[in-house]
């Protein structure tokens, strides 16, 4: 995690085999799962954030960009939004 200008950037990376971003992500249970797109939409709508994914046969890098919040009340709202984004249903 680091700060870039007016954003906080959270980077997650691995050195696995990667995956094709143009194909729907599925599981062996035969159902399609749209977790990546849901996270992208929630980051945008609830945090004014952005999700970027770069994947290749040498690994995957996921960057989450979040705006820096300076107001204390806004920080409390931001924490609540993060809870709602990542909570399990």
mmCIF file as gemmi writes it, N, C-alpha and C atoms, coordinates in Angstrom:
data_model
loop_
_atom_site.group_PDB
_atom_site.id
_atom_site.type_symbol
_atom_site.label_atom_id
_atom_site.label_alt_id
_atom_site.label_comp_id
_atom_site.label_asym_id
_atom_site.label_entity_id
_atom_site.label_seq_id
_atom_site.pdbx_PDB_ins_code
_atom_site.Cartn_x
_atom_site.Cartn_y
_atom_site.Cartn_z
_atom_site.occupancy
_atom_site.B_iso_or_equiv
_atom_site.pdbx_formal_charge
_atom_site.auth_seq_id
_atom_site.auth_asym_id
_atom_site.pdbx_PDB_model_num
ATOM 1 N N . UNK Axp A 1 ? 0.854 -1.183 0 1 0 ? 1 A 1
ATOM 2 C CA . UNK Axp A 1 ? 0 0 0 1 0 ? 1 A 1
ATOM 3 C C . UNK Axp A 1 ? 0.893 1.236 0 1 0 ? 1 A 1
ATOM 4 N N . UNK Axp A 2 ? 0.531 2.2 -0.835 1 0 ? 2 A 1
ATOM 5 C CA . UNK Axp A 2 ? 1.291 3.44 -0.874 1 0 ? 2 A 1
ATOM 6 C C . UNK Axp A 2 ? 0.377 4.578 -1.341 1 0 ? 2 A 1
ATOM 7 N N . UNK Axp A 3 ? 0.862 5.774 -1.149 1 0 ? 3 A 1
ATOM 8 C CA . UNK Axp A 3 ? 0.111 6.947 -1.56 1 0 ? 3 A 1
ATOM 9 C C . UNK Axp A 3 ? 0.693 7.477 -2.865 1 0 ? 3 A 1
ATOM 10 N N . UNK Axp A 4 ? -0.188 7.76 -3.813 1 0 ? 4 A 1
ATOM 11 C CA . UNK Axp A 4 ? 0.215 8.343 -5.092 1 0 ? 4 A 1
ATOM 12 C C . UNK Axp A 4 ? -0.66 9.575 -5.314 1 0 ? 4 A 1
ATOM 13 N N . UNK Axp A 5 ? -0.053 10.741 -5.182 1 0 ? 5 A 1
ATOM 14 C CA . UNK Axp A 5 ? -0.748 12.023 -5.319 1 0 ? 5 A 1
ATOM 15 C C . UNK Axp A 5 ? -1.937 12.064 -4.357 1 0 ? 5 A 1
ATOM 16 N N . UNK Axp A 6 ? -3.152 12.135 -4.877 1 0 ? 6 A 1
ATOM 17 C CA . UNK Axp A 6 ? -4.328 12.251 -4.016 1 0 ? 6 A 1
ATOM 18 C C . UNK Axp A 6 ? -5.06 10.92 -3.86 1 0 ? 6 A 1
ATOM 19 N N . UNK Axp A 7 ? -4.335 9.801 -4.046 1 0 ? 7 A 1
ATOM 20 C CA . UNK Axp A 7 ? -4.945 8.479 -3.95 1 0 ? 7 A 1
ATOM 21 C C . UNK Axp A 7 ? -4.106 7.545 -3.082 1 0 ? 7 A 1
ATOM 22 N N . UNK Axp A 8 ? -4.779 6.599 -2.46 1 0 ? 8 A 1
ATOM 23 C CA . UNK Axp A 8 ? -4.133 5.474 -1.804 1 0 ? 8 A 1
ATOM 24 C C . UNK Axp A 8 ? -4.216 4.312 -2.783 1 0 ? 8 A 1
ATOM 25 N N . UNK Axp A 9 ? -3.093 3.624 -2.979 1 0 ? 9 A 1
ATOM 26 C CA . UNK Axp A 9 ? -3.053 2.502 -3.912 1 0 ? 9 A 1
ATOM 27 C C . UNK Axp A 9 ? -2.727 1.234 -3.127 1 0 ? 9 A 1
ATOM 28 N N . UNK Axp A 10 ? -3.613 0.248 -3.229 1 0 ? 10 A 1
ATOM 29 C CA . UNK Axp A 10 ? -3.396 -1.061 -2.622 1 0 ? 10 A 1
ATOM 30 C C . UNK Axp A 10 ? -3.068 -2.011 -3.766 1 0 ? 10 A 1
ATOM 31 N N . UNK Axp A 11 ? -1.894 -2.652 -3.696 1 0 ? 11 A 1
ATOM 32 C CA . UNK Axp A 11 ? -1.461 -3.556 -4.756 1 0 ? 11 A 1
ATOM 33 C C . UNK Axp A 11 ? -1.36 -4.973 -4.219 1 0 ? 11 A 1
ATOM 34 N N . UNK Axp A 12 ? -1.962 -5.897 -4.959 1 0 ? 12 A 1
ATOM 35 C CA . UNK Axp A 12 ? -1.889 -7.316 -4.635 1 0 ? 12 A 1
ATOM 36 C C . UNK Axp A 12 ? -1.296 -7.995 -5.865 1 0 ? 12 A 1
ATOM 37 N N . UNK Axp A 13 ? -0.241 -8.785 -5.683 1 0 ? 13 A 1
ATOM 38 C CA . UNK Axp A 13 ? 0.42 -9.414 -6.822 1 0 ? 13 A 1
ATOM 39 C C . UNK Axp A 13 ? 0.784 -10.856 -6.501 1 0 ? 13 A 1
ATOM 40 N N . UNK Axp A 14 ? 0.797 -11.672 -7.551 1 0 ? 14 A 1
ATOM 41 C CA . UNK Axp A 14 ? 1.291 -13.037 -7.392 1 0 ? 14 A 1
ATOM 42 C C . UNK Axp A 14 ? 2.092 -13.423 -8.637 1 0 ? 14 A 1
ATOM 43 N N . UNK Axp A 15 ? 2.764 -14.549 -8.556 1 0 ? 15 A 1
ATOM 44 C CA . UNK Axp A 15 ? 3.562 -15.018 -9.682 1 0 ? 15 A 1
ATOM 45 C C . UNK Axp A 15 ? 2.998 -16.317 -10.246 1 0 ? 15 A 1
ATOM 46 N N . UNK Axp A 16 ? 1.666 -16.427 -10.192 1 0 ? 16 A 1
ATOM 47 C CA . UNK Axp A 16 ? 0.991 -17.623 -10.703 1 0 ? 16 A 1
ATOM 48 C C . UNK Axp A 16 ? 0.902 -17.63 -12.215 1 0 ? 16 A 1
ATOM 49 N N . UNK Axp A 17 ? -0.015 -18.428 -12.741 1 0 ? 17 A 1
ATOM 50 C CA . UNK Axp A 17 ? -0.151 -18.607 -14.19 1 0 ? 17 A 1
ATOM 51 C C . UNK Axp A 17 ? -1.033 -17.542 -14.83 1 0 ? 17 A 1
ATOM 52 N N . UNK Axp A 18 ? -1.652 -16.661 -14.024 1 0 ? 18 A 1
ATOM 53 C CA . UNK Axp A 18 ? -2.508 -15.616 -14.563 1 0 ? 18 A 1
ATOM 54 C C . UNK Axp A 18 ? -3.82 -16.162 -15.069 1 0 ? 18 A 1
ATOM 55 N N . UNK Axp A 19 ? -4.618 -15.298 -15.679 1 0 ? 19 A 1
ATOM 56 C CA . UNK Axp A 19 ? -5.889 -15.71 -16.258 1 0 ? 19 A 1
ATOM 57 C C . UNK Axp A 19 ? -6.272 -14.726 -17.351 1 0 ? 19 A 1
ATOM 58 N N . UNK Axp A 20 ? -7.181 -15.142 -18.203 1 0 ? 20 A 1
ATOM 59 C CA . UNK Axp A 20 ? -7.623 -14.329 -19.329 1 0 ? 20 A 1
ATOM 60 C C . UNK Axp A 20 ? -8.728 -13.4 -18.863 1 0 ? 20 A 1
ATOM 61 N N . UNK Axp A 21 ? -8.463 -12.103 -18.848 1 0 ? 21 A 1
ATOM 62 C CA . UNK Axp A 21 ? -9.441 -11.127 -18.368 1 0 ? 21 A 1
ATOM 63 C C . UNK Axp A 21 ? -10.657 -11.006 -19.286 1 0 ? 21 A 1
ATOM 64 N N . UNK Axp A 22 ? -10.546 -11.452 -20.522 1 0 ? 22 A 1
ATOM 65 C CA . UNK Axp A 22 ? -11.671 -11.329 -21.451 1 0 ? 22 A 1
ATOM 66 C C . UNK Axp A 22 ? -12.692 -12.453 -21.285 1 0 ? 22 A 1
ATOM 67 N N . UNK Axp A 23 ? -12.341 -13.486 -20.524 1 0 ? 23 A 1
ATOM 68 C CA . UNK Axp A 23 ? -13.256 -14.611 -20.311 1 0 ? 23 A 1
ATOM 69 C C . UNK Axp A 23 ? -13.896 -14.506 -18.939 1 0 ? 23 A 1
ATOM 70 N N . UNK Axp A 24 ? -15.168 -14.924 -18.815 1 0 ? 24 A 1
ATOM 71 C CA . UNK Axp A 24 ? -15.808 -14.902 -17.499 1 0 ? 24 A 1
ATOM 72 C C . UNK Axp A 24 ? -15.081 -15.831 -16.53 1 0 ? 24 A 1
ATOM 73 N N . UNK Axp A 25 ? -14.983 -15.387 -15.287 1 0 ? 25 A 1
ATOM 74 C CA . UNK Axp A 25 ? -14.346 -16.204 -14.252 1 0 ? 25 A 1
ATOM 75 C C . UNK Axp A 25 ? -15.364 -17.206 -13.754 1 0 ? 25 A 1
ATOM 76 N N . UNK Axp A 26 ? -15.005 -18.471 -13.72 1 0 ? 26 A 1
ATOM 77 C CA . UNK Axp A 26 ? -15.929 -19.5 -13.257 1 0 ? 26 A 1
ATOM 78 C C . UNK Axp A 26 ? -15.274 -20.415 -12.257 1 0 ? 26 A 1
ATOM 79 N N . UNK Axp A 27 ? -16.063 -21.249 -11.675 1 0 ? 27 A 1
ATOM 80 C CA . UNK Axp A 27 ? -15.552 -22.244 -10.727 1 0 ? 27 A 1
ATOM 81 C C . UNK Axp A 27 ? -15.857 -23.629 -11.271 1 0 ? 27 A 1
ATOM 82 N N . UNK Axp A 28 ? -15.285 -24.616 -10.656 1 0 ? 28 A 1
ATOM 83 C CA . UNK Axp A 28 ? -15.51 -25.986 -11.108 1 0 ? 28 A 1
ATOM 84 C C . UNK Axp A 28 ? -16.938 -26.456 -10.842 1 0 ? 28 A 1
ATOM 85 N N . UNK Axp A 29 ? -17.731 -25.663 -10.12 1 0 ? 29 A 1
ATOM 86 C CA . UNK Axp A 29 ? -19.115 -26.06 -9.85 1 0 ? 29 A 1
ATOM 87 C C . UNK Axp A 29 ? -20.048 -25.732 -11.02 1 0 ? 29 A 1
ATOM 88 N N . UNK Axp A 30 ? -19.484 -25.168 -12.119 1 0 ? 30 A 1
ATOM 89 C CA . UNK Axp A 30 ? -20.275 -24.904 -13.304 1 0 ? 30 A 1
ATOM 90 C C . UNK Axp A 30 ? -21.007 -23.577 -13.309 1 0 ? 30 A 1
ATOM 91 N N . UNK Axp A 31 ? -20.966 -22.839 -12.208 1 0 ? 31 A 1
ATOM 92 C CA . UNK Axp A 31 ? -21.643 -21.542 -12.149 1 0 ? 31 A 1
ATOM 93 C C . UNK Axp A 31 ? -20.663 -20.439 -12.497 1 0 ? 31 A 1
ATOM 94 N N . UNK Axp A 32 ? -21.174 -19.376 -13.104 1 0 ? 32 A 1
ATOM 95 C CA . UNK Axp A 32 ? -20.331 -18.206 -13.355 1 0 ? 32 A 1
ATOM 96 C C . UNK Axp A 32 ? -20.325 -17.337 -12.11 1 0 ? 32 A 1
ATOM 97 N N . UNK Axp A 33 ? -19.167 -16.799 -11.774 1 0 ? 33 A 1
ATOM 98 C CA . UNK Axp A 33 ? -19.021 -15.929 -10.609 1 0 ? 33 A 1
ATOM 99 C C . UNK Axp A 33 ? -18.487 -14.584 -11.077 1 0 ? 33 A 1
ATOM 100 N N . UNK Axp A 34 ? -19.132 -13.528 -10.65 1 0 ? 34 A 1
ATOM 101 C CA . UNK Axp A 34 ? -18.78 -12.194 -11.147 1 0 ? 34 A 1
ATOM 102 C C . UNK Axp A 34 ? -18.225 -11.316 -10.028 1 0 ? 34 A 1
ATOM 103 N N . UNK Axp A 35 ? -17.437 -11.921 -9.174 1 0 ? 35 A 1
ATOM 104 C CA . UNK Axp A 35 ? -16.879 -11.214 -8.018 1 0 ? 35 A 1
ATOM 105 C C . UNK Axp A 35 ? -16.052 -10.001 -8.444 1 0 ? 35 A 1
ATOM 106 N N . UNK Axp A 36 ? -15.206 -10.167 -9.443 1 0 ? 36 A 1
ATOM 107 C CA . UNK Axp A 36 ? -14.335 -9.073 -9.863 1 0 ? 36 A 1
ATOM 108 C C . UNK Axp A 36 ? -15.167 -7.87 -10.294 1 0 ? 36 A 1
ATOM 109 N N . UNK Axp A 37 ? -16.174 -8.108 -11.108 1 0 ? 37 A 1
ATOM 110 C CA . UNK Axp A 37 ? -17.005 -6.996 -11.583 1 0 ? 37 A 1
ATOM 111 C C . UNK Axp A 37 ? -17.796 -6.371 -10.438 1 0 ? 37 A 1
ATOM 112 N N . UNK Axp A 38 ? -18.253 -7.18 -9.484 1 0 ? 38 A 1
ATOM 113 C CA . UNK Axp A 38 ? -18.966 -6.635 -8.32 1 0 ? 38 A 1
ATOM 114 C C . UNK Axp A 38 ? -18.06 -5.74 -7.484 1 0 ? 38 A 1
ATOM 115 N N . UNK Axp A 39 ? -16.827 -6.174 -7.253 1 0 ? 39 A 1
ATOM 116 C CA . UNK Axp A 39 ? -15.883 -5.349 -6.489 1 0 ? 39 A 1
ATOM 117 C C . UNK Axp A 39 ? -15.611 -4.049 -7.237 1 0 ? 39 A 1
ATOM 118 N N . UNK Axp A 40 ? -15.423 -4.143 -8.546 1 0 ? 40 A 1
ATOM 119 C CA . UNK Axp A 40 ? -15.17 -2.94 -9.36 1 0 ? 40 A 1
ATOM 120 C C . UNK Axp A 40 ? -16.339 -1.949 -9.229 1 0 ? 40 A 1
ATOM 121 N N . UNK Axp A 41 ? -17.569 -2.434 -9.336 1 0 ? 41 A 1
ATOM 122 C CA . UNK Axp A 41 ? -18.744 -1.563 -9.247 1 0 ? 41 A 1
ATOM 123 C C . UNK Axp A 41 ? -18.899 -0.956 -7.852 1 0 ? 41 A 1
ATOM 124 N N . UNK Axp A 42 ? -18.64 -1.757 -6.819 1 0 ? 42 A 1
ATOM 125 C CA . UNK Axp A 42 ? -18.77 -1.242 -5.45 1 0 ? 42 A 1
ATOM 126 C C . UNK Axp A 42 ? -17.7 -0.201 -5.135 1 0 ? 42 A 1
ATOM 127 N N . UNK Axp A 43 ? -16.489 -0.44 -5.58 1 0 ? 43 A 1
ATOM 128 C CA . UNK Axp A 43 ? -15.429 0.553 -5.372 1 0 ? 43 A 1
ATOM 129 C C . UNK Axp A 43 ? -15.813 1.88 -6.018 1 0 ? 43 A 1
ATOM 130 N N . UNK Axp A 44 ? -16.354 1.811 -7.223 1 0 ? 44 A 1
ATOM 131 C CA . UNK Axp A 44 ? -16.734 3.023 -7.942 1 0 ? 44 A 1
ATOM 132 C C . UNK Axp A 44 ? -17.908 3.727 -7.258 1 0 ? 44 A 1
ATOM 133 N N . UNK Axp A 45 ? -18.961 2.981 -6.96 1 0 ? 45 A 1
ATOM 134 C CA . UNK Axp A 45 ? -20.182 3.615 -6.454 1 0 ? 45 A 1
ATOM 135 C C . UNK Axp A 45 ? -20.09 4.025 -4.986 1 0 ? 45 A 1
ATOM 136 N N . UNK Axp A 46 ? -19.367 3.27 -4.187 1 0 ? 46 A 1
ATOM 137 C CA . UNK Axp A 46 ? -19.348 3.548 -2.757 1 0 ? 46 A 1
ATOM 138 C C . UNK Axp A 46 ? -18.126 4.323 -2.291 1 0 ? 46 A 1
ATOM 139 N N . UNK Axp A 47 ? -17.04 4.262 -3.038 1 0 ? 47 A 1
ATOM 140 C CA . UNK Axp A 47 ? -15.802 4.901 -2.58 1 0 ? 47 A 1
ATOM 141 C C . UNK Axp A 47 ? -15.193 5.837 -3.613 1 0 ? 47 A 1
ATOM 142 N N . UNK Axp A 48 ? -15.81 5.938 -4.763 1 0 ? 48 A 1
ATOM 143 C CA . UNK Axp A 48 ? -15.225 6.689 -5.871 1 0 ? 48 A 1
ATOM 144 C C . UNK Axp A 48 ? -13.828 6.148 -6.184 1 0 ? 48 A 1
ATOM 145 N N . UNK Axp A 49 ? -13.708 4.82 -6.073 1 0 ? 49 A 1
ATOM 146 C CA . UNK Axp A 49 ? -12.427 4.155 -6.295 1 0 ? 49 A 1
ATOM 147 C C . UNK Axp A 49 ? -12.383 3.453 -7.633 1 0 ? 49 A 1
ATOM 148 N N . UNK Axp A 50 ? -11.269 2.776 -7.864 1 0 ? 50 A 1
ATOM 149 C CA . UNK Axp A 50 ? -11.055 2.117 -9.147 1 0 ? 50 A 1
ATOM 150 C C . UNK Axp A 50 ? -10.266 0.821 -8.932 1 0 ? 50 A 1
ATOM 151 N N . UNK Axp A 51 ? -10.577 -0.184 -9.726 1 0 ? 51 A 1
ATOM 152 C CA . UNK Axp A 51 ? -9.889 -1.467 -9.684 1 0 ? 51 A 1
ATOM 153 C C . UNK Axp A 51 ? -9.244 -1.706 -11.04 1 0 ? 51 A 1
ATOM 154 N N . UNK Axp A 52 ? -7.947 -2.021 -11.041 1 0 ? 52 A 1
ATOM 155 C CA . UNK Axp A 52 ? -7.241 -2.356 -12.275 1 0 ? 52 A 1
ATOM 156 C C . UNK Axp A 52 ? -6.599 -3.721 -12.106 1 0 ? 52 A 1
ATOM 157 N N . UNK Axp A 53 ? -6.746 -4.559 -13.124 1 0 ? 53 A 1
ATOM 158 C CA . UNK Axp A 53 ? -6.163 -5.902 -13.083 1 0 ? 53 A 1
ATOM 159 C C . UNK Axp A 53 ? -5.319 -6.096 -14.334 1 0 ? 53 A 1
ATOM 160 N N . UNK Axp A 54 ? -4.094 -6.533 -14.126 1 0 ? 54 A 1
ATOM 161 C CA . UNK Axp A 54 ? -3.2 -6.897 -15.219 1 0 ? 54 A 1
ATOM 162 C C . UNK Axp A 54 ? -2.75 -8.328 -14.969 1 0 ? 54 A 1
ATOM 163 N N . UNK Axp A 55 ? -3.016 -9.196 -15.94 1 0 ? 55 A 1
ATOM 164 C CA . UNK Axp A 55 ? -2.683 -10.601 -15.767 1 0 ? 55 A 1
ATOM 165 C C . UNK Axp A 55 ? -1.96 -11.123 -17.001 1 0 ? 55 A 1
ATOM 166 N N . UNK Axp A 56 ? -0.983 -11.971 -16.763 1 0 ? 56 A 1
ATOM 167 C CA . UNK Axp A 56 ? -0.212 -12.595 -17.84 1 0 ? 56 A 1
ATOM 168 C C . UNK Axp A 56 ? 0.18 -13.99 -17.366 1 0 ? 56 A 1
ATOM 169 N N . UNK Axp A 57 ? 0.762 -14.793 -18.233 1 0 ? 57 A 1
ATOM 170 C CA . UNK Axp A 57 ? 1.209 -16.121 -17.799 1 0 ? 57 A 1
ATOM 171 C C . UNK Axp A 57 ? 2.274 -16.084 -16.696 1 0 ? 57 A 1
ATOM 172 N N . UNK Axp A 58 ? 2.829 -14.904 -16.417 1 0 ? 58 A 1
ATOM 173 C CA . UNK Axp A 58 ? 3.842 -14.784 -15.363 1 0 ? 58 A 1
ATOM 174 C C . UNK Axp A 58 ? 3.265 -14.293 -14.035 1 0 ? 58 A 1
ATOM 175 N N . UNK Axp A 59 ? 1.947 -14.013 -13.982 1 0 ? 59 A 1
ATOM 176 C CA . UNK Axp A 59 ? 1.335 -13.58 -12.738 1 0 ? 59 A 1
ATOM 177 C C . UNK Axp A 59 ? 0.269 -12.528 -12.94 1 0 ? 59 A 1
ATOM 178 N N . UNK Axp A 60 ? -0.309 -12.113 -11.829 1 0 ? 60 A 1
ATOM 179 C CA . UNK Axp A 60 ? -1.398 -11.132 -11.837 1 0 ? 60 A 1
ATOM 180 C C . UNK Axp A 60 ? -1.085 -10.02 -10.854 1 0 ? 60 A 1
ATOM 181 N N . UNK Axp A 61 ? -1.401 -8.787 -11.245 1 0 ? 61 A 1
ATOM 182 C CA . UNK Axp A 61 ? -1.273 -7.622 -10.367 1 0 ? 61 A 1
ATOM 183 C C . UNK Axp A 61 ? -2.631 -6.934 -10.328 1 0 ? 61 A 1
ATOM 184 N N . UNK Axp A 62 ? -3.132 -6.743 -9.11 1 0 ? 62 A 1
ATOM 185 C CA . UNK Axp A 62 ? -4.398 -6.048 -8.895 1 0 ? 62 A 1
ATOM 186 C C . UNK Axp A 62 ? -4.081 -4.769 -8.134 1 0 ? 62 A 1
ATOM 187 N N . UNK Axp A 63 ? -4.522 -3.64 -8.674 1 0 ? 63 A 1
ATOM 188 C CA . UNK Axp A 63 ? -4.366 -2.351 -7.999 1 0 ? 63 A 1
ATOM 189 C C . UNK Axp A 63 ? -5.739 -1.796 -7.663 1 0 ? 63 A 1
ATOM 190 N N . UNK Axp A 64 ? -5.909 -1.379 -6.414 1 0 ? 64 A 1
ATOM 191 C CA . UNK Axp A 64 ? -7.126 -0.703 -5.967 1 0 ? 64 A 1
ATOM 192 C C . UNK Axp A 64 ? -6.734 0.729 -5.667 1 0 ? 64 A 1
ATOM 193 N N . UNK Axp A 65 ? -7.403 1.677 -6.326 1 0 ? 65 A 1
ATOM 194 C CA . UNK Axp A 65 ? -7.133 3.101 -6.144 1 0 ? 65 A 1
ATOM 195 C C . UNK Axp A 65 ? -8.283 3.714 -5.359 1 0 ? 65 A 1
ATOM 196 N N . UNK Axp A 66 ? -7.962 4.374 -4.253 1 0 ? 66 A 1
ATOM 197 C CA . UNK Axp A 66 ? -8.965 5.024 -3.407 1 0 ? 66 A 1
ATOM 198 C C . UNK Axp A 66 ? -8.577 6.477 -3.185 1 0 ? 66 A 1
ATOM 199 N N . UNK Axp A 67 ? -9.556 7.382 -3.263 1 0 ? 67 A 1
ATOM 200 C CA . UNK Axp A 67 ? -9.231 8.785 -3.02 1 0 ? 67 A 1
ATOM 201 C C . UNK Axp A 67 ? -8.859 9.005 -1.553 1 0 ? 67 A 1
ATOM 202 N N . UNK Axp A 68 ? -7.941 9.939 -1.318 1 0 ? 68 A 1
ATOM 203 C CA . UNK Axp A 68 ? -7.556 10.295 0.046 1 0 ? 68 A 1
ATOM 204 C C . UNK Axp A 68 ? -8.675 11.135 0.648 1 0 ? 68 A 1
ATOM 205 N N . UNK Axp A 69 ? -9.074 10.775 1.866 1 0 ? 69 A 1
ATOM 206 C CA . UNK Axp A 69 ? -10.144 11.493 2.563 1 0 ? 69 A 1
ATOM 207 C C . UNK Axp A 69 ? -9.531 12.195 3.761 1 0 ? 69 A 1
ATOM 208 N N . UNK Axp A 70 ? -9.767 13.485 3.89 1 0 ? 70 A 1
ATOM 209 C CA . UNK Axp A 70 ? -9.159 14.258 4.972 1 0 ? 70 A 1
ATOM 210 C C . UNK Axp A 70 ? -10.141 14.619 6.081 1 0 ? 70 A 1
ATOM 211 N N . UNK Axp A 71 ? -11.409 14.727 5.761 1 0 ? 71 A 1
ATOM 212 C CA . UNK Axp A 71 ? -12.436 15.111 6.718 1 0 ? 71 A 1
ATOM 213 C C . UNK Axp A 71 ? -12.752 13.933 7.651 1 0 ? 71 A 1
ATOM 214 N N . UNK Axp A 72 ? -12.818 14.154 8.988 1 0 ? 72 A 1
ATOM 215 C CA . UNK Axp A 72 ? -13.034 13.068 9.945 1 0 ? 72 A 1
ATOM 216 C C . UNK Axp A 72 ? -14.371 12.366 9.724 1 0 ? 72 A 1
ATOM 217 N N . UNK Axp A 73 ? -15.415 13.115 9.44 1 0 ? 73 A 1
ATOM 218 C CA . UNK Axp A 73 ? -16.72 12.501 9.196 1 0 ? 73 A 1
ATOM 219 C C . UNK Axp A 73 ? -16.667 11.632 7.943 1 0 ? 73 A 1
ATOM 220 N N . UNK Axp A 74 ? -15.99 12.112 6.929 1 0 ? 74 A 1
ATOM 221 C CA . UNK Axp A 74 ? -15.856 11.342 5.694 1 0 ? 74 A 1
ATOM 222 C C . UNK Axp A 74 ? -15.051 10.072 5.929 1 0 ? 74 A 1
ATOM 223 N N . UNK Axp A 75 ? -14.071 10.119 6.821 1 0 ? 75 A 1
ATOM 224 C CA . UNK Axp A 75 ? -13.28 8.932 7.141 1 0 ? 75 A 1
ATOM 225 C C . UNK Axp A 75 ? -14.181 7.868 7.757 1 0 ? 75 A 1
ATOM 226 N N . UNK Axp A 76 ? -15.074 8.26 8.661 1 0 ? 76 A 1
ATOM 227 C CA . UNK Axp A 76 ? -15.999 7.313 9.28 1 0 ? 76 A 1
ATOM 228 C C . UNK Axp A 76 ? -16.909 6.684 8.228 1 0 ? 76 A 1
ATOM 229 N N . UNK Axp A 77 ? -17.387 7.484 7.306 1 0 ? 77 A 1
ATOM 230 C CA . UNK Axp A 77 ? -18.23 6.969 6.225 1 0 ? 77 A 1
ATOM 231 C C . UNK Axp A 77 ? -17.432 6.008 5.355 1 0 ? 77 A 1
ATOM 232 N N . UNK Axp A 78 ? -16.181 6.352 5.07 1 0 ? 78 A 1
ATOM 233 C CA . UNK Axp A 78 ? -15.327 5.497 4.256 1 0 ? 78 A 1
ATOM 234 C C . UNK Axp A 78 ? -15.124 4.135 4.919 1 0 ? 78 A 1
ATOM 235 N N . UNK Axp A 79 ? -14.887 4.114 6.229 1 0 ? 79 A 1
ATOM 236 C CA . UNK Axp A 79 ? -14.713 2.849 6.949 1 0 ? 79 A 1
ATOM 237 C C . UNK Axp A 79 ? -15.967 2 6.845 1 0 ? 79 A 1
ATOM 238 N N . UNK Axp A 80 ? -17.13 2.627 6.958 1 0 ? 80 A 1
ATOM 239 C CA . UNK Axp A 80 ? -18.387 1.908 6.842 1 0 ? 80 A 1
ATOM 240 C C . UNK Axp A 80 ? -18.531 1.325 5.438 1 0 ? 80 A 1
ATOM 241 N N . UNK Axp A 81 ? -18.142 2.092 4.422 1 0 ? 81 A 1
ATOM 242 C CA . UNK Axp A 81 ? -18.229 1.611 3.047 1 0 ? 81 A 1
ATOM 243 C C . UNK Axp A 81 ? -17.326 0.408 2.832 1 0 ? 81 A 1
ATOM 244 N N . UNK Axp A 82 ? -16.098 0.459 3.358 1 0 ? 82 A 1
ATOM 245 C CA . UNK Axp A 82 ? -15.184 -0.672 3.223 1 0 ? 82 A 1
ATOM 246 C C . UNK Axp A 82 ? -15.77 -1.905 3.877 1 0 ? 82 A 1
ATOM 247 N N . UNK Axp A 83 ? -16.382 -1.727 5.041 1 0 ? 83 A 1
ATOM 248 C CA . UNK Axp A 83 ? -17.024 -2.863 5.707 1 0 ? 83 A 1
ATOM 249 C C . UNK Axp A 83 ? -18.093 -3.46 4.804 1 0 ? 83 A 1
ATOM 250 N N . UNK Axp A 84 ? -18.91 -2.612 4.197 1 0 ? 84 A 1
ATOM 251 C CA . UNK Axp A 84 ? -19.998 -3.094 3.328 1 0 ? 84 A 1
ATOM 252 C C . UNK Axp A 84 ? -19.464 -3.755 2.06 1 0 ? 84 A 1
ATOM 253 N N . UNK Axp A 85 ? -18.343 -3.296 1.541 1 0 ? 85 A 1
ATOM 254 C CA . UNK Axp A 85 ? -17.789 -3.884 0.327 1 0 ? 85 A 1
ATOM 255 C C . UNK Axp A 85 ? -17.284 -5.288 0.586 1 0 ? 85 A 1
ATOM 256 N N . UNK Axp A 86 ? -16.603 -5.509 1.699 1 0 ? 86 A 1
ATOM 257 C CA . UNK Axp A 86 ? -15.917 -6.769 1.916 1 0 ? 86 A 1
ATOM 258 C C . UNK Axp A 86 ? -16.593 -7.718 2.902 1 0 ? 86 A 1
ATOM 259 N N . UNK Axp A 87 ? -17.749 -7.338 3.413 1 0 ? 87 A 1
ATOM 260 C CA . UNK Axp A 87 ? -18.429 -8.248 4.349 1 0 ? 87 A 1
ATOM 261 C C . UNK Axp A 87 ? -18.977 -9.452 3.599 1 0 ? 87 A 1
ATOM 262 N N . UNK Axp A 88 ? -19.096 -10.526 4.31 1 0 ? 88 A 1
ATOM 263 C CA . UNK Axp A 88 ? -19.662 -11.748 3.71 1 0 ? 88 A 1
ATOM 264 C C . UNK Axp A 88 ? -21.149 -11.775 3.998 1 0 ? 88 A 1
ATOM 265 N N . UNK Axp A 89 ? -21.886 -12.196 2.999 1 0 ? 89 A 1
ATOM 266 C CA . UNK Axp A 89 ? -23.35 -12.276 3.165 1 0 ? 89 A 1
ATOM 267 C C . UNK Axp A 89 ? -23.754 -13.643 3.61 1 0 ? 89 A 1
